[in-house]
Short mmCIF file of C-alpha atoms in Angstrom, two decimals:
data_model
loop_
_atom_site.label_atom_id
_atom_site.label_comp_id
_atom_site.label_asym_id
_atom_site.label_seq_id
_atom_site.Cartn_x
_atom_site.Cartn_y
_atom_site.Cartn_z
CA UNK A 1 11.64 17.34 16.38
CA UNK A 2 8.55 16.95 14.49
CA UNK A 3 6.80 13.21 15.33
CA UNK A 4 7.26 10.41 12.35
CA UNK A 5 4.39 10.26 9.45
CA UNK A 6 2.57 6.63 9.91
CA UNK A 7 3.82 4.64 7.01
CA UNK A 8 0.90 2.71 5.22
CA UNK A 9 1.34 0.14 2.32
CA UNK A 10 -2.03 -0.05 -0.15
CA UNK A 11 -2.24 -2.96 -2.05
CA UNK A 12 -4.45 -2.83 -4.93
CA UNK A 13 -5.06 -3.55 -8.64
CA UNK A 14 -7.35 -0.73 -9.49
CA UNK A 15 -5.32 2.67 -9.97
CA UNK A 16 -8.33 4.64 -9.51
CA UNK A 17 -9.08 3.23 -5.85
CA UNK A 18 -5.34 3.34 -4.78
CA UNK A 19 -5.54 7.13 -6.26
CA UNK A 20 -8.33 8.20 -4.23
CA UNK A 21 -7.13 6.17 -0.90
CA UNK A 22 -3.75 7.76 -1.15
CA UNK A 23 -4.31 11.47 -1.78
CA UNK A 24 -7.16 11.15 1.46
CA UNK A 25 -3.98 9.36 3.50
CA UNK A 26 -1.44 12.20 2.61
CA UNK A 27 -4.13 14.20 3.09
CA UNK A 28 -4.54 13.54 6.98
CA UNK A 29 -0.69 13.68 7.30
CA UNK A 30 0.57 10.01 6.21
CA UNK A 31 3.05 8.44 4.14
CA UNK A 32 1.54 6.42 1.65
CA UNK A 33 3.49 3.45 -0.73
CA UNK A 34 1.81 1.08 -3.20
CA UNK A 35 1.61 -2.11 -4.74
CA UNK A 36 -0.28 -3.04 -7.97
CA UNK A 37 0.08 -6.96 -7.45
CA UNK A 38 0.02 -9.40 -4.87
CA UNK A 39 3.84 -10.32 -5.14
CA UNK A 40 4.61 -6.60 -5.43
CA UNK A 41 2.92 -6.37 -2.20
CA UNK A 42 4.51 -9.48 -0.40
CA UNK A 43 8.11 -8.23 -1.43
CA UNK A 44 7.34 -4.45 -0.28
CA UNK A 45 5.42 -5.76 3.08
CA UNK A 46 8.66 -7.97 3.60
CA UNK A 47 11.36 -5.68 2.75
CA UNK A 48 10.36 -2.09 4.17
CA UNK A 49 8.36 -1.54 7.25
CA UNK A 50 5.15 0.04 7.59
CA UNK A 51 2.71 0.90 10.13
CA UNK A 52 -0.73 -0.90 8.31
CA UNK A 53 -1.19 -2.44 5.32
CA UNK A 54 -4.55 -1.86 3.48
CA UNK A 55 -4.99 -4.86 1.11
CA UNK A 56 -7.09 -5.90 -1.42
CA UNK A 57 -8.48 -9.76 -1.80
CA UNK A 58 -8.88 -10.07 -5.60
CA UNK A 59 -5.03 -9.54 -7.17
CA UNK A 60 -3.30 -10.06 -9.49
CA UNK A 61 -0.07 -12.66 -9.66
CA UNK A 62 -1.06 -13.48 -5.94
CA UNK A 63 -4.30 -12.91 -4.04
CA UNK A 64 -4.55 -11.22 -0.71
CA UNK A 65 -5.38 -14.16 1.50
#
């Protein structure tokens, strides 16, 4: 049986630096979600599990403090 893909969450307002971060992570073999907002991102971190989370500082509806 084949092992499990790492499961990382990116959380990040700009579509064109989640775009480029996600095709390299599926690239290397890993399952990628995202999150366009900070509560997006609080609600997916708290809800689904995930191996790392790469998030952005400056968001929207919630920062990433």
């Amino acid at each position: 049986m084949p092992a499990k893909a790492p499961k990382i969450l990116i959380v990040d307002d700009d579509v064109t630096i989640v775009d480029a971060v996600r095709r390299g992570l599926e690239a290397e073999g890993f399952t990628v979600e995202t999150a366009f907002d900070g509560l997006e991102g609080i609600w997916r971190a708290t809800e689904f599990a995930y191996d790392a989370v790469i998030l952005d500082i400056m968001l929207p509806k919630r920062n990433g403090f």
